[in-house]
């Protein structure tokens, strides 16, 4: 049977919770809501049958978006056909929107961090806690927190046996260090980063927040491109070695095309593309970029580059034109960077440490007291006086590609498993202890059925308590499918989101089989039995017609659900759908996203919706942290064998396949912009070919 270009990334269910607290003080900020929607391009591959629409859940009135969403229960009668159900819901909602159309502004708290120094008694309590602290919570007085930001940064929490960096733990370390009297400052090593701009923006925000404590933060950059400098520029001082690699030459976005490769192989892709921006079909059929794809990628690149120029010029105190001119000069000499004020000085690492010794009054022959990222991550927030309040907010993290069930080869934190996320959502809905929930999403999409089932559960949860979706690097296609079920959506300026579109098709391998001497014969019963089984021949006219109708049906259902979830008219949603990917900033201006900000703003909005005062601390209960596995424990103590084992597992996962619709953003574009390899088109093609043999 021929398989479609698919990718399955699996994760395991987190098995225990961790309690965190929020000490965020917020100020309300008025944000205007524009009713025109915005969507980006989900990649959907229809393999066999059309997508089944899950009956909609009656949604309670929600004033957070500035209009009513009172829907008739009859509009959601399970006995009604899917299209009829949706039409009734939209007619009812149109009337409801007309009642509240005068309410155009939504007031959301900013979630901005404000450093408030502890009082005398609180300081005394912190000192007593430190005296009785467990060994892993103890840090020498006057220590410098060192963190090396390099490589991939996960949006999931890590166990103590796990390797790699965790965004929530990085952010928590900044918060703890700001209040920890034992920490004098932070020495930040920034090297080649392999994450998206959403995570970079979140880290930069926490660097700026830490500076409010009055403590120093110094950056050291041995290699530096745009992302690395974007973080370093937020530090008080920036140092680089004389031989540092600086390449601030600008940004690019790339798209690859397999049309010529497949033609030489004798493979004919038979594609039905719904949505003019749906470039997934272009990658398989075209040899060059289409005008629509070029338009979309150019808009995204302009957003990213413009944001970088604006933030960097503001930090350096320079005009934007001067910063852009400097980039266009192709400067790579470290000396000129110092002369132009881009870095503080040219120093080796040991020289920076010597300067820190002098700053802290440590003798030259003494060792500078330092605590690294891994050890400091074990320090509890309670130890530094940041324990949470009695109000609990559940946090469910969903990172990676979406699959419906867990694979036997999956490892913890390797992706989103729909059935496991559904279980977590239900546990929050059935529990009375949680005042609100935050769904943290960092996913380019995946299995459409899994996305729909999670959408349904999030809608049910949102009917019983406030739910806020927080987007990281990307929440597109299936990732946006999940987010749109929440009562409010928060994204970073450069989050990639939307991606509502459909691509469906199969490969005709007839010429390839002829070249390699392979033959396949099929005996079938039923007019369309060979629809996907006969990859050795092209579609018959009636098969092609059925395939096209299936694709149109899948697209309409996806688009209409998006319109319903965002309380928009279908025509408005159609304007911004058609497979287009948007940045968070553009998404907010078109109604696809409610607020721009990071995780702290999502917490503030959750408080607002749960009627919790903004100055009251809440306890965040993480429901998506994996328990350590044997491979993780072994890798934590330096086993290289486990690394080989993981590599083999990843290769096998790339070569596996799954049936069903895929709601997935263009992986090639995501890889280039976010520098994260969610899918390899070549491996997918090889996998698809092998699976048909």
XYZ file of C-alpha atoms in Angstrom:
693
model
C 0.000 0.000 0.000
C 1.321 3.399 -0.880
C 1.892 5.691 2.039
C 1.860 9.437 2.118
C 4.681 11.669 3.229
C 4.222 11.483 6.981
C 6.272 11.754 10.121
C 5.513 10.267 13.510
C 7.096 11.731 16.618
C 5.966 10.064 19.824
C 6.226 10.961 23.480
C 5.359 9.237 26.727
C 3.035 10.520 29.407
C 4.555 12.407 32.290
C 4.113 10.348 35.418
C 4.328 12.812 38.254
C 3.711 16.478 38.955
C 5.861 19.246 40.196
C 4.590 22.319 41.982
C 5.870 25.716 40.963
C 4.778 29.151 42.017
C 4.277 32.464 40.347
C 5.391 35.750 41.842
C 4.308 37.828 38.906
C 2.772 41.238 39.499
C 0.902 42.625 36.568
C -0.516 45.783 35.155
C -3.592 45.803 32.982
C -3.092 46.732 29.384
C -5.755 47.597 26.878
C -5.616 45.574 23.691
C -7.968 46.079 20.777
C -9.431 43.073 19.110
C -9.805 43.030 15.361
C -12.415 40.619 14.189
C -10.691 39.471 11.039
C -9.220 36.026 11.600
C -5.865 34.707 10.754
C -4.682 31.252 10.122
C -1.646 29.501 8.891
C -1.146 26.482 6.898
C -1.680 23.097 8.462
C -0.295 20.261 6.525
C -2.935 17.579 6.163
C -2.468 14.354 4.266
C -5.639 12.382 3.684
C -4.805 8.714 3.381
C -8.135 6.958 3.086
C -11.420 8.177 4.478
C -12.588 11.740 5.039
C -12.106 13.283 8.463
C -14.947 12.739 10.907
C -16.183 15.838 12.688
C -16.520 15.573 16.431
C -19.778 17.128 17.665
C -19.157 20.592 19.003
C -19.447 21.438 22.661
C -21.823 24.230 23.688
C -19.503 27.033 24.710
C -20.445 29.263 27.616
C -20.445 33.039 27.206
C -16.926 34.431 27.310
C -16.476 38.156 27.693
C -12.696 37.932 27.423
C -12.806 38.610 23.713
C -15.287 41.434 23.925
C -18.394 39.693 22.569
C -20.838 37.006 23.590
C -20.578 33.414 22.497
C -23.929 32.064 23.643
C -24.769 29.144 21.400
C -27.950 27.166 21.105
C -27.822 23.624 22.408
C -29.803 22.493 19.390
C -26.979 23.645 17.165
C -24.851 20.903 18.649
C -27.296 18.049 18.504
C -25.216 14.950 17.770
C -27.937 13.678 15.492
C -27.414 16.525 13.046
C -25.113 15.996 10.073
C -21.698 17.654 10.564
C -22.182 20.394 7.971
C -25.714 21.138 9.149
C -24.481 21.281 12.744
C -21.798 23.772 11.869
C -24.132 25.982 9.856
C -26.598 26.132 12.763
C -23.823 26.968 15.189
C -22.531 29.750 12.977
C -25.995 31.247 12.433
C -26.620 31.262 16.177
C -23.194 32.697 16.870
C -23.671 35.404 14.237
C -26.749 36.599 16.118
C -24.831 36.506 19.399
C -21.969 38.493 17.941
C -24.388 41.104 16.644
C -25.586 41.683 20.203
C -22.086 42.400 21.461
C -20.449 43.963 18.446
C -20.139 47.301 20.222
C -17.640 45.766 22.617
C -14.394 45.946 20.656
C -11.709 46.227 23.337
C -10.377 43.506 25.576
C -8.424 44.384 28.675
C -5.705 41.830 29.430
C -3.054 42.057 32.149
C 0.483 42.257 30.783
C 2.055 39.734 33.152
C 5.063 42.024 33.397
C 7.515 41.078 36.151
C 8.074 43.598 38.922
C 10.875 43.003 41.376
C 9.653 43.580 44.925
C 12.296 43.346 47.607
C 11.462 41.098 50.552
C 10.683 42.671 53.902
C 12.739 42.122 57.055
C 10.691 39.172 58.314
C 10.611 37.546 54.889
C 14.381 37.871 54.594
C 14.785 36.307 58.034
C 12.536 33.431 57.019
C 14.602 32.847 53.861
C 17.821 32.724 55.920
C 16.293 30.160 58.282
C 15.197 28.016 55.314
C 18.697 28.108 53.910
C 20.141 26.973 57.216
C 18.008 23.829 57.187
C 18.141 23.323 53.428
C 18.915 19.892 52.017
C 22.375 19.451 50.418
C 21.171 20.044 46.843
C 19.523 23.307 47.932
C 22.723 24.730 49.421
C 24.736 27.364 47.580
C 27.753 29.311 48.824
C 27.121 32.960 49.679
C 28.373 35.301 46.974
C 28.132 32.672 44.229
C 27.809 33.450 40.527
C 25.196 31.479 38.608
C 26.662 30.201 35.329
C 24.422 29.006 32.515
C 25.557 27.806 29.101
C 22.870 28.365 26.502
C 23.801 26.123 23.603
C 22.072 23.746 21.208
C 18.466 22.675 21.555
C 16.207 24.084 24.259
C 13.182 21.993 25.163
C 9.893 23.485 26.296
C 9.388 20.501 28.599
C 10.610 20.166 32.165
C 13.578 17.839 32.552
C 14.173 15.273 35.261
C 17.441 15.413 37.191
C 18.753 12.523 35.098
C 17.923 14.166 31.769
C 20.482 15.982 29.676
C 19.921 19.172 27.716
C 18.355 22.525 28.471
C 14.784 23.158 29.551
C 13.154 26.536 28.881
C 10.937 26.497 31.999
C 13.935 25.619 34.171
C 16.089 28.324 32.567
C 13.379 30.889 33.264
C 12.888 29.596 36.806
C 16.626 29.899 37.476
C 16.538 33.570 36.460
C 13.614 34.117 38.818
C 15.245 32.301 41.747
C 18.582 34.027 41.226
C 16.909 37.442 41.348
C 15.659 36.769 44.883
C 18.372 34.412 46.170
C 20.637 36.395 48.554
C 23.417 33.859 47.923
C 23.599 34.730 44.210
C 25.630 37.841 43.343
C 25.013 37.756 39.607
C 24.870 35.639 36.457
C 27.611 34.718 33.999
C 25.859 33.672 30.792
C 27.681 31.662 28.105
C 25.774 32.021 24.825
C 26.818 29.692 22.032
C 25.216 28.310 18.867
C 21.491 28.039 19.604
C 19.170 25.531 17.973
C 15.714 26.778 18.893
C 13.063 29.067 17.506
C 12.569 32.769 18.047
C 9.711 32.234 20.491
C 11.996 30.621 23.064
C 14.720 33.181 22.408
C 12.232 35.979 23.131
C 11.142 34.287 26.374
C 14.739 33.972 27.608
C 15.531 37.565 26.643
C 12.530 38.749 28.627
C 13.799 36.935 31.714
C 17.264 38.453 31.315
C 15.697 41.911 31.360
C 13.538 40.941 34.343
C 16.580 39.697 36.264
C 18.318 43.038 35.763
C 15.518 44.672 37.770
C 16.965 42.998 40.885
C 20.066 45.196 40.632
C 22.405 42.220 40.268
C 24.858 41.985 37.390
C 24.505 39.744 34.356
C 27.451 39.281 32.010
C 27.332 37.597 28.605
C 30.151 35.689 26.890
C 29.809 34.853 23.180
C 32.493 32.687 21.489
C 30.270 32.205 18.417
C 27.569 34.661 17.548
C 24.856 35.009 14.954
C 21.578 36.891 15.142
C 19.883 34.755 17.798
C 22.918 34.650 20.054
C 23.424 38.404 19.848
C 19.720 39.003 20.407
C 20.152 37.391 23.838
C 23.585 38.849 24.570
C 22.411 42.391 23.851
C 20.069 42.168 26.840
C 23.017 41.618 29.218
C 24.760 44.483 30.969
C 28.151 43.552 29.537
C 29.179 41.422 26.540
C 32.586 39.794 26.147
C 34.064 37.744 23.330
C 37.442 36.055 22.783
C 39.810 37.497 20.126
C 39.103 34.536 17.844
C 35.308 34.663 18.244
C 33.163 33.754 15.255
C 30.802 36.647 14.585
C 28.545 36.444 11.546
C 25.856 39.080 11.838
C 25.141 39.047 8.129
C 21.334 38.951 8.163
C 18.675 36.249 8.005
C 17.544 33.819 5.336
C 14.648 31.450 4.822
C 14.903 28.492 2.491
C 12.546 26.032 0.862
C 13.541 22.783 -0.833
C 11.794 21.183 -3.796
C 11.759 17.499 -4.663
C 10.022 17.736 -8.032
C 13.195 17.215 -10.051
C 14.442 14.423 -7.784
C 11.180 12.514 -7.983
C 11.073 12.968 -11.738
C 14.511 11.372 -12.122
C 13.459 8.526 -9.826
C 10.357 7.832 -11.855
C 8.015 8.877 -9.037
C 4.901 10.888 -9.917
C 3.289 12.715 -6.972
C -0.477 12.992 -7.467
C -1.379 15.856 -5.190
C -4.605 17.626 -4.296
C -3.659 20.933 -2.674
C -6.349 22.988 -0.959
C -5.127 26.484 -0.188
C -2.952 28.619 -2.404
C -0.315 28.982 0.325
C -0.125 25.260 0.991
C 3.471 24.774 -0.075
C 3.626 21.116 0.938
C 2.286 20.160 -2.455
C 4.766 22.532 -4.101
C 7.674 20.740 -2.489
C 6.664 17.482 -4.085
C 5.522 18.742 -7.476
C 7.430 21.938 -8.230
C 11.066 22.667 -8.974
C 10.876 26.334 -7.984
C 9.056 28.458 -5.414
C 5.527 29.623 -6.188
C 4.545 33.289 -5.922
C 2.231 32.559 -2.990
C 4.898 30.641 -1.082
C 7.397 33.416 -1.743
C 4.899 35.999 -0.478
C 4.309 34.053 2.742
C 7.964 33.365 3.497
C 8.931 36.953 2.705
C 6.345 38.282 5.159
C 7.605 35.969 7.900
C 11.234 36.874 7.227
C 10.432 40.595 7.247
C 8.730 40.200 10.617
C 11.693 38.393 12.155
C 14.340 40.700 10.700
C 12.378 43.828 11.536
C 11.895 42.705 15.127
C 15.631 41.956 15.450
C 16.647 45.357 14.122
C 14.164 47.151 16.355
C 15.126 45.374 19.594
C 18.888 45.447 19.000
C 18.937 49.111 17.977
C 16.899 50.013 21.056
C 19.272 48.082 23.341
C 22.417 49.572 21.793
C 20.946 53.059 21.750
C 21.496 53.307 18.004
C 19.274 54.192 15.079
C 17.719 51.284 13.246
C 19.263 52.492 9.994
C 22.732 52.435 11.567
C 22.276 48.867 12.826
C 21.061 47.712 9.426
C 23.992 49.437 7.732
C 26.409 47.717 10.111
C 24.882 44.327 9.239
C 25.118 45.074 5.536
C 28.818 45.907 5.915
C 29.476 42.236 6.697
C 31.528 42.917 9.818
C 33.295 39.888 11.255
C 36.287 41.497 13.030
C 35.879 41.391 16.789
C 37.933 44.584 17.107
C 35.429 46.554 15.064
C 32.553 45.168 17.092
C 34.219 46.612 20.166
C 34.907 49.942 18.453
C 31.295 50.255 17.323
C 29.986 49.428 20.803
C 28.461 46.050 19.965
C 30.512 44.292 22.669
C 32.040 45.575 25.894
C 35.531 44.155 25.517
C 37.643 41.386 23.992
C 38.530 38.857 26.687
C 39.068 35.156 27.157
C 36.876 33.252 29.575
C 39.519 33.186 32.334
C 39.960 36.948 32.029
C 36.239 37.491 32.484
C 36.326 35.295 35.583
C 39.244 37.352 36.935
C 37.175 40.522 36.421
C 34.272 38.944 38.280
C 36.608 38.068 41.148
C 37.674 41.687 41.341
C 34.069 42.856 41.191
C 33.088 40.552 44.082
C 36.214 41.124 46.131
C 37.527 37.575 45.784
C 41.290 37.172 46.121
C 43.173 36.294 42.943
C 44.473 33.018 44.362
C 40.989 31.967 45.454
C 38.415 30.217 43.305
C 35.362 32.196 42.281
C 32.310 30.595 43.929
C 30.073 29.440 41.091
C 26.977 27.279 40.721
C 26.015 25.835 37.348
C 22.641 25.499 35.649
C 22.111 21.833 36.470
C 22.822 22.153 40.191
C 20.877 25.367 40.603
C 17.877 23.818 38.867
C 17.600 21.494 41.876
C 17.230 24.410 44.280
C 13.591 24.665 45.289
C 11.749 27.963 44.978
C 10.566 27.505 48.554
C 14.186 27.804 49.714
C 14.496 31.346 48.328
C 11.062 32.437 49.549
C 9.105 32.000 46.328
C 6.578 29.424 47.434
C 3.229 29.619 45.704
C -0.195 30.470 47.032
C -3.181 28.272 47.756
C -4.734 28.782 44.324
C -3.630 26.049 41.914
C -3.239 26.485 38.156
C -2.636 23.348 36.087
C 0.015 23.474 33.364
C -0.094 20.922 30.545
C 2.865 21.062 28.166
C 2.534 19.718 24.628
C 5.774 19.764 22.624
C 6.770 18.104 19.367
C 4.966 16.349 16.568
C 1.474 15.025 17.294
C 0.598 11.326 17.216
C -2.490 9.578 18.473
C -1.000 6.667 20.420
C 2.321 5.867 22.025
C 4.851 3.884 20.017
C 6.927 1.093 21.527
C 10.018 3.011 20.377
C 8.997 6.318 21.916
C 10.969 7.931 24.704
C 9.849 10.584 27.209
C 9.430 14.097 25.821
C 9.851 13.011 22.201
C 6.500 14.372 21.045
C 2.800 14.772 21.790
C 0.800 11.591 22.331
C -2.866 12.503 21.969
C -4.278 9.873 24.312
C -1.891 10.933 27.074
C -2.680 14.639 26.739
C -6.388 13.788 26.763
C -5.885 11.889 30.012
C -4.180 14.920 31.593
C -6.882 17.301 30.412
C -9.609 15.063 31.818
C -7.838 14.823 35.174
C -7.808 18.630 35.399
C -11.456 18.870 34.371
C -12.572 16.289 36.913
C -10.549 17.841 39.744
C -11.997 20.678 41.796
C -8.647 21.856 43.139
C -7.549 23.679 39.975
C -8.803 27.212 39.435
C -7.566 27.425 35.841
C -5.413 25.631 33.279
C -2.677 26.655 30.859
C -2.004 24.581 27.747
C 1.578 25.280 26.676
C 2.043 24.359 23.003
C 5.210 24.019 20.944
C 4.229 21.920 17.958
C 4.129 22.117 14.133
C 1.231 19.641 14.135
C 0.852 16.003 13.207
C -2.027 13.537 13.344
C -5.310 15.376 12.666
C -7.477 12.865 14.524
C -5.343 13.243 17.643
C -5.520 17.028 17.276
C -9.304 16.900 17.014
C -9.662 14.657 20.066
C -7.483 17.018 22.108
C -9.476 19.984 20.782
C -12.657 18.350 22.033
C -11.232 17.718 25.506
C -9.877 21.258 25.785
C -13.323 22.591 24.848
C -14.877 20.467 27.582
C -12.293 21.729 30.056
C -12.888 25.343 28.994
C -16.599 24.902 29.746
C -15.808 24.157 33.401
C -12.849 26.466 34.155
C -10.675 29.097 32.448
C -8.203 27.739 29.897
C -5.408 29.769 28.331
C -3.216 28.534 25.480
C 0.404 29.705 25.519
C 2.473 29.295 22.333
C 6.251 28.864 22.225
C 8.245 28.640 18.962
C 5.426 27.207 16.884
C 1.794 26.255 17.307
C 0.674 25.668 13.754
C -1.682 23.296 12.027
C -2.403 20.578 14.590
C -0.710 22.771 17.195
C -3.101 25.610 16.453
C -5.947 23.085 16.342
C -5.310 22.515 20.052
C -4.853 26.189 20.907
C -8.045 27.412 19.273
C -10.123 25.469 21.796
C -8.878 27.659 24.682
C -10.648 30.729 26.020
C -7.637 32.921 25.229
C -4.501 32.440 23.154
C -1.145 34.046 23.972
C 1.765 33.978 21.518
C 5.164 35.575 21.129
C 5.670 38.164 18.395
C 7.576 35.627 16.300
C 5.667 32.451 17.115
C 4.731 30.624 13.913
C 1.052 29.792 13.987
C -2.097 29.212 11.944
C -1.412 26.930 8.973
C -4.977 25.968 8.090
C -4.936 24.120 4.786
C -4.980 20.654 3.283
C -2.742 18.597 1.052
C -3.617 15.074 0.096
C -2.187 12.669 -2.427
C -0.150 9.608 -3.162
C 2.906 8.629 -5.174
C 2.575 6.842 -8.500
C 5.621 4.536 -8.428
C 4.921 2.791 -11.745
C 7.962 4.132 -13.601
C 10.223 3.523 -10.627
C 9.050 -0.079 -10.343
C 9.710 -0.543 -14.054
C 13.250 0.826 -13.691
C 14.172 -1.500 -10.833
C 12.330 -4.532 -12.204
C 9.726 -4.656 -9.466
C 6.149 -5.783 -10.178
C 2.996 -5.674 -8.087
C -0.435 -7.115 -8.913
C -3.629 -6.543 -6.944
C -6.897 -8.471 -6.760
C -9.636 -6.289 -5.299
C -13.360 -6.078 -4.612
C -15.089 -2.746 -4.452
C -14.945 0.180 -6.836
C -12.425 2.178 -4.814
C -10.593 -0.636 -3.049
C -7.385 0.177 -4.918
C -7.539 3.881 -4.205
C -4.394 3.822 -2.058
C -3.257 0.260 -2.581
C -2.371 0.638 -6.257
C 0.715 2.809 -6.153
C 2.008 1.146 -9.330
C -0.461 3.139 -11.467
C -1.974 6.638 -11.515
C -5.474 7.421 -10.268
C -8.417 6.628 -12.516
C -10.628 9.688 -13.231
C -13.283 8.539 -10.732
C -10.597 7.877 -8.083
C -9.111 11.321 -8.611
C -12.554 12.871 -8.218
C -13.109 11.050 -4.933
C -9.679 12.076 -3.691
C -10.349 15.715 -4.545
C -13.715 15.671 -2.742
C -12.078 14.087 0.298
C -9.473 16.858 0.403
C -12.099 19.589 0.047
C -14.148 18.021 2.825
C -11.161 17.824 5.182
C -10.262 21.448 4.503
C -13.799 22.731 5.050
C -14.077 20.939 8.367
C -10.736 22.250 9.590
C -11.443 25.804 8.448
C -14.998 25.818 9.798
C -13.928 24.532 13.190
C -11.306 27.250 13.336
C -13.948 29.848 12.473
C -16.289 28.466 15.104
C -13.613 28.283 17.802
C -12.538 31.870 17.201
C -16.121 33.137 16.905
C -15.583 34.323 13.367
C -17.547 34.085 10.181
C -16.320 31.391 7.799
C -15.737 33.942 5.039
C -13.423 35.921 7.314
C -11.537 32.764 8.262
C -11.190 31.803 4.608
C -9.353 35.059 3.951
C -6.535 34.084 6.296
C -6.617 30.309 5.953
C -5.603 28.594 2.689
C -2.525 27.080 4.289
C -0.832 30.335 5.281
C 1.615 30.529 8.196
C 1.637 33.743 10.209
C 3.825 35.166 12.940
C 2.212 35.776 16.310
C 2.211 39.525 15.719
C 0.305 39.214 12.459
C -1.943 36.552 13.983
C -2.973 38.920 16.769
C -3.855 41.687 14.316
C -6.169 39.276 12.493
C -7.919 37.752 15.484
C -6.209 34.376 15.506
C -4.353 35.219 18.717
C -5.666 37.254 21.650
C -2.512 38.616 23.268
C 1.210 38.937 22.628
C 3.531 37.771 25.391
C 5.167 34.834 27.069
C 4.235 32.310 29.703
C 4.008 34.968 32.422
C 1.264 36.764 30.524
C -0.626 33.503 30.106
C -0.508 33.109 33.906
C -1.771 36.658 34.403
C -4.684 36.100 32.012
C -5.516 32.797 33.705
C -5.642 34.660 37.025
C -7.885 37.289 35.542
C -10.309 34.753 34.153
C -10.332 32.809 37.439
C -10.979 36.022 39.419
C -7.665 35.709 41.263
C -6.097 39.079 42.196
C -3.031 39.830 40.104
C -0.864 40.475 43.171
C -1.735 37.095 44.701
C 0.719 34.266 44.169
C -0.528 31.063 42.588
C 0.977 27.596 42.489
C 1.618 26.134 39.075
C 1.169 22.375 39.010
C 3.095 20.845 36.115
C 1.279 17.768 34.819
C 3.585 17.007 31.915
C 6.937 16.238 33.440
C 8.306 12.785 32.535
C 9.760 10.458 35.112
C 13.365 9.403 34.444
C 13.883 6.287 32.366
C 16.786 3.847 32.562
C 18.377 5.309 29.380
C 18.125 8.812 30.838
C 19.693 7.720 34.109
C 22.532 6.006 32.281
C 23.053 8.944 29.940
C 23.140 11.220 32.953
C 26.246 9.443 34.201
C 27.952 9.541 30.826
C 26.977 6.376 28.974
C 27.802 6.765 25.290
C 26.020 3.519 24.416
C 22.685 5.119 25.203
C 23.426 7.872 22.721
C 23.806 5.280 19.991
C 20.588 3.625 21.135
C 18.722 6.911 20.869
C 20.105 7.574 17.413
C 18.884 4.182 16.230
C 15.478 4.793 17.768
C 15.167 8.155 16.024
C 16.115 6.570 12.700
C 13.533 3.832 13.151
C 10.902 6.407 14.055
C 11.694 8.321 10.852
C 11.151 5.156 8.847
C 7.822 4.265 10.460
C 4.471 5.418 9.125
C 0.916 5.868 10.320
C -2.465 5.962 8.599
C -4.723 8.973 8.715
C -4.912 12.711 8.160
C -1.892 14.843 9.026
C -2.444 18.427 10.198
C 1.163 19.509 9.928
C 2.966 22.731 9.111
C 5.576 22.755 6.372
C 8.513 21.079 8.117
C 11.176 22.437 5.760
C 10.231 26.023 6.393
C 9.983 25.394 10.135
C 13.413 23.837 10.179
C 14.958 26.847 8.502
C 13.251 29.467 10.648
C 13.253 27.606 13.945
C 16.360 25.508 13.319
C 14.595 22.422 14.589
C 14.484 19.268 12.506
C 10.902 18.121 12.929
C 10.870 16.240 9.662
C 13.211 15.305 6.853
C 11.535 15.162 3.422
C 14.193 12.842 2.044
C 13.895 10.350 4.904
C 10.131 10.589 4.661
C 10.334 9.799 0.961
C 12.615 6.814 1.608
C 10.312 5.626 4.363
C 7.305 6.008 2.083
C 8.962 3.981 -0.644
C 10.139 1.209 1.687
C 6.731 0.927 3.302
C 5.138 0.232 -0.069
C 7.338 -2.764 -0.809
